[in-house]
C-alpha cells in the first residue's frame, strides 16, 4: 500500500520559493556591510564576488545550496550586483568548476557557521517538533516549523 504524502508538491515548493514582494526580497536578500566586506576580502575578482554573494543569499534563504549549474532569480542577482556595484554580466563568466564552487561554500560555512544537516540536527528537530505535531495534523504547518527551526539553527 502506498504511503500518503505529508505535504503536496505545491506546499513543498512554497517552503523554498523566492518571495514575490519587493520589500520582502530586499529584507531577506540584502547584504550587510559586513557581508560585502567579507565577500570582497575572501575571494578575488568580480565574478567570484557575485558567485559567493549568490551562494550566501540562497544559503540564508530558502536555506539551500544551489546546484552547480544554476541561474539565480533575476531579481536577486540584480539586487546583489547593485549592492556590490558589479555588472551582472560577470555572472556568465563563472565557470561552474565544482572545486571552486566547493571552496566558496566552505568559505561561507566557516565564516557564517552553516552546517550540513546531520543526525544531531535530526534528533534536535524531532525533539523540537514533538509538541507541535501533537497540536496539528497539517503537514505544511509542521514543515514550516521545521524550516524555521533549521534556519534559526543555521
PDB file of C-alpha atoms in Angstrom:
ATOM      1  CA  UNK A   1       0.000   0.000   0.000  1.00  0.00           C
ATOM      2  CA  UNK A   2       1.321   3.458  -0.951  1.00  0.00           C
ATOM      3  CA  UNK A   3       2.008   5.937   1.799  1.00  0.00           C
ATOM      4  CA  UNK A   4       0.192   9.260   1.805  1.00  0.00           C
ATOM      5  CA  UNK A   5       2.423  12.287   1.422  1.00  0.00           C
ATOM      6  CA  UNK A   6       2.508  14.668   4.377  1.00  0.00           C
ATOM      7  CA  UNK A   7       2.652  17.708   2.129  1.00  0.00           C
ATOM      8  CA  UNK A   8       1.806  18.266  -1.513  1.00  0.00           C
ATOM      9  CA  UNK A   9       4.307  19.278  -4.175  1.00  0.00           C
ATOM     10  CA  UNK A  10       2.760  22.755  -4.180  1.00  0.00           C
ATOM     11  CA  UNK A  11       3.185  23.058  -0.408  1.00  0.00           C
ATOM     12  CA  UNK A  12       6.796  21.884  -0.641  1.00  0.00           C
ATOM     13  CA  UNK A  13       7.517  24.442  -3.358  1.00  0.00           C
ATOM     14  CA  UNK A  14       6.019  27.160  -1.154  1.00  0.00           C
ATOM     15  CA  UNK A  15       8.628  26.375   1.515  1.00  0.00           C
ATOM     16  CA  UNK A  16      11.543  27.211  -0.778  1.00  0.00           C
ATOM     17  CA  UNK A  17      10.008  29.802  -3.108  1.00  0.00           C
ATOM     18  CA  UNK A  18      11.608  33.196  -3.521  1.00  0.00           C
ATOM     19  CA  UNK A  19       9.365  35.926  -2.056  1.00  0.00           C
ATOM     20  CA  UNK A  20       7.324  37.880  -4.586  1.00  0.00           C
ATOM     21  CA  UNK A  21       7.148  41.119  -2.605  1.00  0.00           C
ATOM     22  CA  UNK A  22       9.901  43.617  -3.410  1.00  0.00           C
ATOM     23  CA  UNK A  23      10.119  44.696   0.227  1.00  0.00           C
ATOM     24  CA  UNK A  24      10.458  41.125   1.456  1.00  0.00           C
ATOM     25  CA  UNK A  25      13.049  40.374  -1.212  1.00  0.00           C
ATOM     26  CA  UNK A  26      15.138  43.342  -0.073  1.00  0.00           C
ATOM     27  CA  UNK A  27      14.721  42.433   3.601  1.00  0.00           C
ATOM     28  CA  UNK A  28      15.818  38.827   3.082  1.00  0.00           C
ATOM     29  CA  UNK A  29      18.496  39.133   0.399  1.00  0.00           C
ATOM     30  CA  UNK A  30      20.195  42.475   1.057  1.00  0.00           C
ATOM     31  CA  UNK A  31      23.824  42.116   2.038  1.00  0.00           C
ATOM     32  CA  UNK A  32      25.025  43.809   5.198  1.00  0.00           C
ATOM     33  CA  UNK A  33      28.140  45.983   5.149  1.00  0.00           C
ATOM     34  CA  UNK A  34      29.959  43.129   6.907  1.00  0.00           C
ATOM     35  CA  UNK A  35      28.782  40.693   4.208  1.00  0.00           C
ATOM     36  CA  UNK A  36      30.138  42.934   1.471  1.00  0.00           C
ATOM     37  CA  UNK A  37      33.486  43.379   3.234  1.00  0.00           C
ATOM     38  CA  UNK A  38      33.732  39.616   3.785  1.00  0.00           C
ATOM     39  CA  UNK A  39      32.855  38.795   0.169  1.00  0.00           C
ATOM     40  CA  UNK A  40      35.385  41.223  -1.252  1.00  0.00           C
ATOM     41  CA  UNK A  41      38.105  40.086   1.159  1.00  0.00           C
ATOM     42  CA  UNK A  42      37.540  36.345   0.793  1.00  0.00           C
ATOM     43  CA  UNK A  43      37.882  35.963  -2.967  1.00  0.00           C
ATOM     44  CA  UNK A  44      39.323  37.760  -5.950  1.00  0.00           C
ATOM     45  CA  UNK A  45      37.518  39.060  -8.979  1.00  0.00           C
ATOM     46  CA  UNK A  46      34.055  40.376  -9.675  1.00  0.00           C
ATOM     47  CA  UNK A  47      32.828  37.021 -10.957  1.00  0.00           C
ATOM     48  CA  UNK A  48      33.745  35.300  -7.695  1.00  0.00           C
ATOM     49  CA  UNK A  49      32.213  38.146  -5.675  1.00  0.00           C
ATOM     50  CA  UNK A  50      28.905  37.625  -7.457  1.00  0.00           C
ATOM     51  CA  UNK A  51      29.025  33.847  -7.078  1.00  0.00           C
ATOM     52  CA  UNK A  52      29.823  33.986  -3.357  1.00  0.00           C
ATOM     53  CA  UNK A  53      27.066  36.539  -2.761  1.00  0.00           C
ATOM     54  CA  UNK A  54      24.533  34.376  -4.632  1.00  0.00           C
ATOM     55  CA  UNK A  55      25.604  31.255  -2.713  1.00  0.00           C
ATOM     56  CA  UNK A  56      25.340  33.172   0.563  1.00  0.00           C
ATOM     57  CA  UNK A  57      21.905  34.518  -0.294  1.00  0.00           C
ATOM     58  CA  UNK A  58      20.470  31.117  -1.146  1.00  0.00           C
ATOM     59  CA  UNK A  59      22.081  29.545   1.924  1.00  0.00           C
ATOM     60  CA  UNK A  60      20.398  32.176   4.107  1.00  0.00           C
ATOM     61  CA  UNK A  61      17.017  31.830   2.428  1.00  0.00           C
ATOM     62  CA  UNK A  62      15.485  29.498   1.453  1.00  0.00           C
ATOM     63  CA  UNK A  63      18.288  27.569   3.127  1.00  0.00           C
ATOM     64  CA  UNK A  64      19.640  25.573   0.230  1.00  0.00           C
ATOM     65  CA  UNK A  65      22.964  25.093  -1.504  1.00  0.00           C
ATOM     66  CA  UNK A  66      22.350  25.802  -5.144  1.00  0.00           C
ATOM     67  CA  UNK A  67      23.327  23.231  -7.753  1.00  0.00           C
ATOM     68  CA  UNK A  68      26.497  23.612  -9.814  1.00  0.00           C
ATOM     69  CA  UNK A  69      24.682  24.726 -12.962  1.00  0.00           C
ATOM     70  CA  UNK A  70      22.230  27.275 -11.668  1.00  0.00           C
ATOM     71  CA  UNK A  71      20.671  30.513 -12.836  1.00  0.00           C
ATOM     72  CA  UNK A  72      19.658  32.644  -9.864  1.00  0.00           C
ATOM     73  CA  UNK A  73      16.422  34.567  -9.714  1.00  0.00           C
ATOM     74  CA  UNK A  74      16.939  37.697 -11.812  1.00  0.00           C
ATOM     75  CA  UNK A  75      15.656  39.982  -9.037  1.00  0.00           C
ATOM     76  CA  UNK A  76      18.144  38.553  -6.523  1.00  0.00           C
ATOM     77  CA  UNK A  77      21.001  38.824  -8.999  1.00  0.00           C
ATOM     78  CA  UNK A  78      20.064  42.457  -9.731  1.00  0.00           C
ATOM     79  CA  UNK A  79      19.904  43.297  -6.018  1.00  0.00           C
ATOM     80  CA  UNK A  80      23.251  41.675  -5.211  1.00  0.00           C
ATOM     81  CA  UNK A  81      25.058  43.137  -8.219  1.00  0.00           C
ATOM     82  CA  UNK A  82      23.692  46.562  -7.373  1.00  0.00           C
ATOM     83  CA  UNK A  83      24.975  46.268  -3.806  1.00  0.00           C
ATOM     84  CA  UNK A  84      28.383  45.003  -4.928  1.00  0.00           C
ATOM     85  CA  UNK A  85      28.491  47.598  -7.714  1.00  0.00           C
ATOM     86  CA  UNK A  86      29.231  44.904 -10.293  1.00  0.00           C
ATOM     87  CA  UNK A  87      27.655  44.428 -13.708  1.00  0.00           C
ATOM     88  CA  UNK A  88      25.578  41.260 -13.654  1.00  0.00           C
ATOM     89  CA  UNK A  89      27.105  40.105 -16.934  1.00  0.00           C
ATOM     90  CA  UNK A  90      30.013  38.853 -14.787  1.00  0.00           C
ATOM     91  CA  UNK A  91      27.732  36.025 -13.570  1.00  0.00           C
ATOM     92  CA  UNK A  92      28.052  34.427 -17.016  1.00  0.00           C
ATOM     93  CA  UNK A  93      31.838  34.348 -16.634  1.00  0.00           C
ATOM     94  CA  UNK A  94      31.622  31.901 -13.751  1.00  0.00           C
ATOM     95  CA  UNK A  95      32.977  28.572 -14.985  1.00  0.00           C
ATOM     96  CA  UNK A  96      30.989  26.376 -12.568  1.00  0.00           C
ATOM     97  CA  UNK A  97      34.029  24.346 -11.609  1.00  0.00           C
ATOM     98  CA  UNK A  98      32.969  22.049  -8.792  1.00  0.00           C
ATOM     99  CA  UNK A  99      36.226  22.701  -6.927  1.00  0.00           C
ATOM    100  CA  UNK A 100      35.799  26.499  -6.995  1.00  0.00           C
ATOM    101  CA  UNK A 101      32.154  26.197  -6.004  1.00  0.00           C
ATOM    102  CA  UNK A 102      33.044  23.917  -3.089  1.00  0.00           C
ATOM    103  CA  UNK A 103      35.774  26.343  -1.986  1.00  0.00           C
ATOM    104  CA  UNK A 104      33.211  29.137  -1.936  1.00  0.00           C
ATOM    105  CA  UNK A 105      30.744  27.013   0.034  1.00  0.00           C
ATOM    106  CA  UNK A 106      33.455  26.123   2.558  1.00  0.00           C
ATOM    107  CA  UNK A 107      34.428  29.787   2.957  1.00  0.00           C
ATOM    108  CA  UNK A 108      30.804  30.678   3.677  1.00  0.00           C
ATOM    109  CA  UNK A 109      30.298  27.772   6.072  1.00  0.00           C
ATOM    110  CA  UNK A 110      33.377  28.708   8.030  1.00  0.00           C
ATOM    111  CA  UNK A 111      32.534  32.407   8.285  1.00  0.00           C
ATOM    112  CA  UNK A 112      28.779  32.101   8.902  1.00  0.00           C
ATOM    113  CA  UNK A 113      28.706  28.844  10.843  1.00  0.00           C
ATOM    114  CA  UNK A 114      26.483  26.961   8.384  1.00  0.00           C
ATOM    115  CA  UNK A 115      26.491  23.189   8.770  1.00  0.00           C
ATOM    116  CA  UNK A 116      25.166  20.203   6.860  1.00  0.00           C
ATOM    117  CA  UNK A 117      22.047  18.538   8.169  1.00  0.00           C
ATOM    118  CA  UNK A 118      23.330  15.777  10.455  1.00  0.00           C
ATOM    119  CA  UNK A 119      21.994  13.197  12.894  1.00  0.00           C
ATOM    120  CA  UNK A 120      22.330  15.817  15.640  1.00  0.00           C
ATOM    121  CA  UNK A 121      20.054  18.215  13.735  1.00  0.00           C
ATOM    122  CA  UNK A 122      17.702  15.321  13.030  1.00  0.00           C
ATOM    123  CA  UNK A 123      17.410  14.475  16.733  1.00  0.00           C
ATOM    124  CA  UNK A 124      17.084  18.130  17.743  1.00  0.00           C
ATOM    125  CA  UNK A 125      14.443  18.663  15.053  1.00  0.00           C
ATOM    126  CA  UNK A 126      12.387  15.701  16.215  1.00  0.00           C
ATOM    127  CA  UNK A 127      12.553  16.911  19.804  1.00  0.00           C
ATOM    128  CA  UNK A 128      11.572  20.455  18.758  1.00  0.00           C
ATOM    129  CA  UNK A 129       8.642  19.278  16.617  1.00  0.00           C
ATOM    130  CA  UNK A 130       7.196  16.723  19.043  1.00  0.00           C
ATOM    131  CA  UNK A 131       4.977  19.165  20.962  1.00  0.00           C
ATOM    132  CA  UNK A 132       3.955  20.950  17.802  1.00  0.00           C
ATOM    133  CA  UNK A 133       2.929  17.778  15.956  1.00  0.00           C
ATOM    134  CA  UNK A 134       0.608  16.842  18.799  1.00  0.00           C
ATOM    135  CA  UNK A 135      -1.325  20.055  18.131  1.00  0.00           C
ATOM    136  CA  UNK A 136      -1.922  19.648  14.374  1.00  0.00           C
ATOM    137  CA  UNK A 137      -2.201  17.087  11.629  1.00  0.00           C
ATOM    138  CA  UNK A 138      -1.395  19.593   8.873  1.00  0.00           C
ATOM    139  CA  UNK A 139       1.853  18.553   7.251  1.00  0.00           C
ATOM    140  CA  UNK A 140       2.593  22.002   5.826  1.00  0.00           C
ATOM    141  CA  UNK A 141       2.405  23.625   9.285  1.00  0.00           C
ATOM    142  CA  UNK A 142       4.832  21.065  10.667  1.00  0.00           C
ATOM    143  CA  UNK A 143       7.147  21.555   7.669  1.00  0.00           C
ATOM    144  CA  UNK A 144       7.045  25.349   8.119  1.00  0.00           C
ATOM    145  CA  UNK A 145       8.025  24.955  11.777  1.00  0.00           C
ATOM    146  CA  UNK A 146      10.873  22.633  10.817  1.00  0.00           C
ATOM    147  CA  UNK A 147      12.202  25.058   8.192  1.00  0.00           C
ATOM    148  CA  UNK A 148      12.016  27.939  10.677  1.00  0.00           C
ATOM    149  CA  UNK A 149      13.838  25.859  13.300  1.00  0.00           C
ATOM    150  CA  UNK A 150      16.598  24.855  10.868  1.00  0.00           C
ATOM    151  CA  UNK A 151      17.034  28.416   9.537  1.00  0.00           C
ATOM    152  CA  UNK A 152      17.396  29.712  13.072  1.00  0.00           C
ATOM    153  CA  UNK A 153      19.926  26.964  13.840  1.00  0.00           C
ATOM    154  CA  UNK A 154      21.820  27.557  10.521  1.00  0.00           C
TER     155      UNK A 154
END
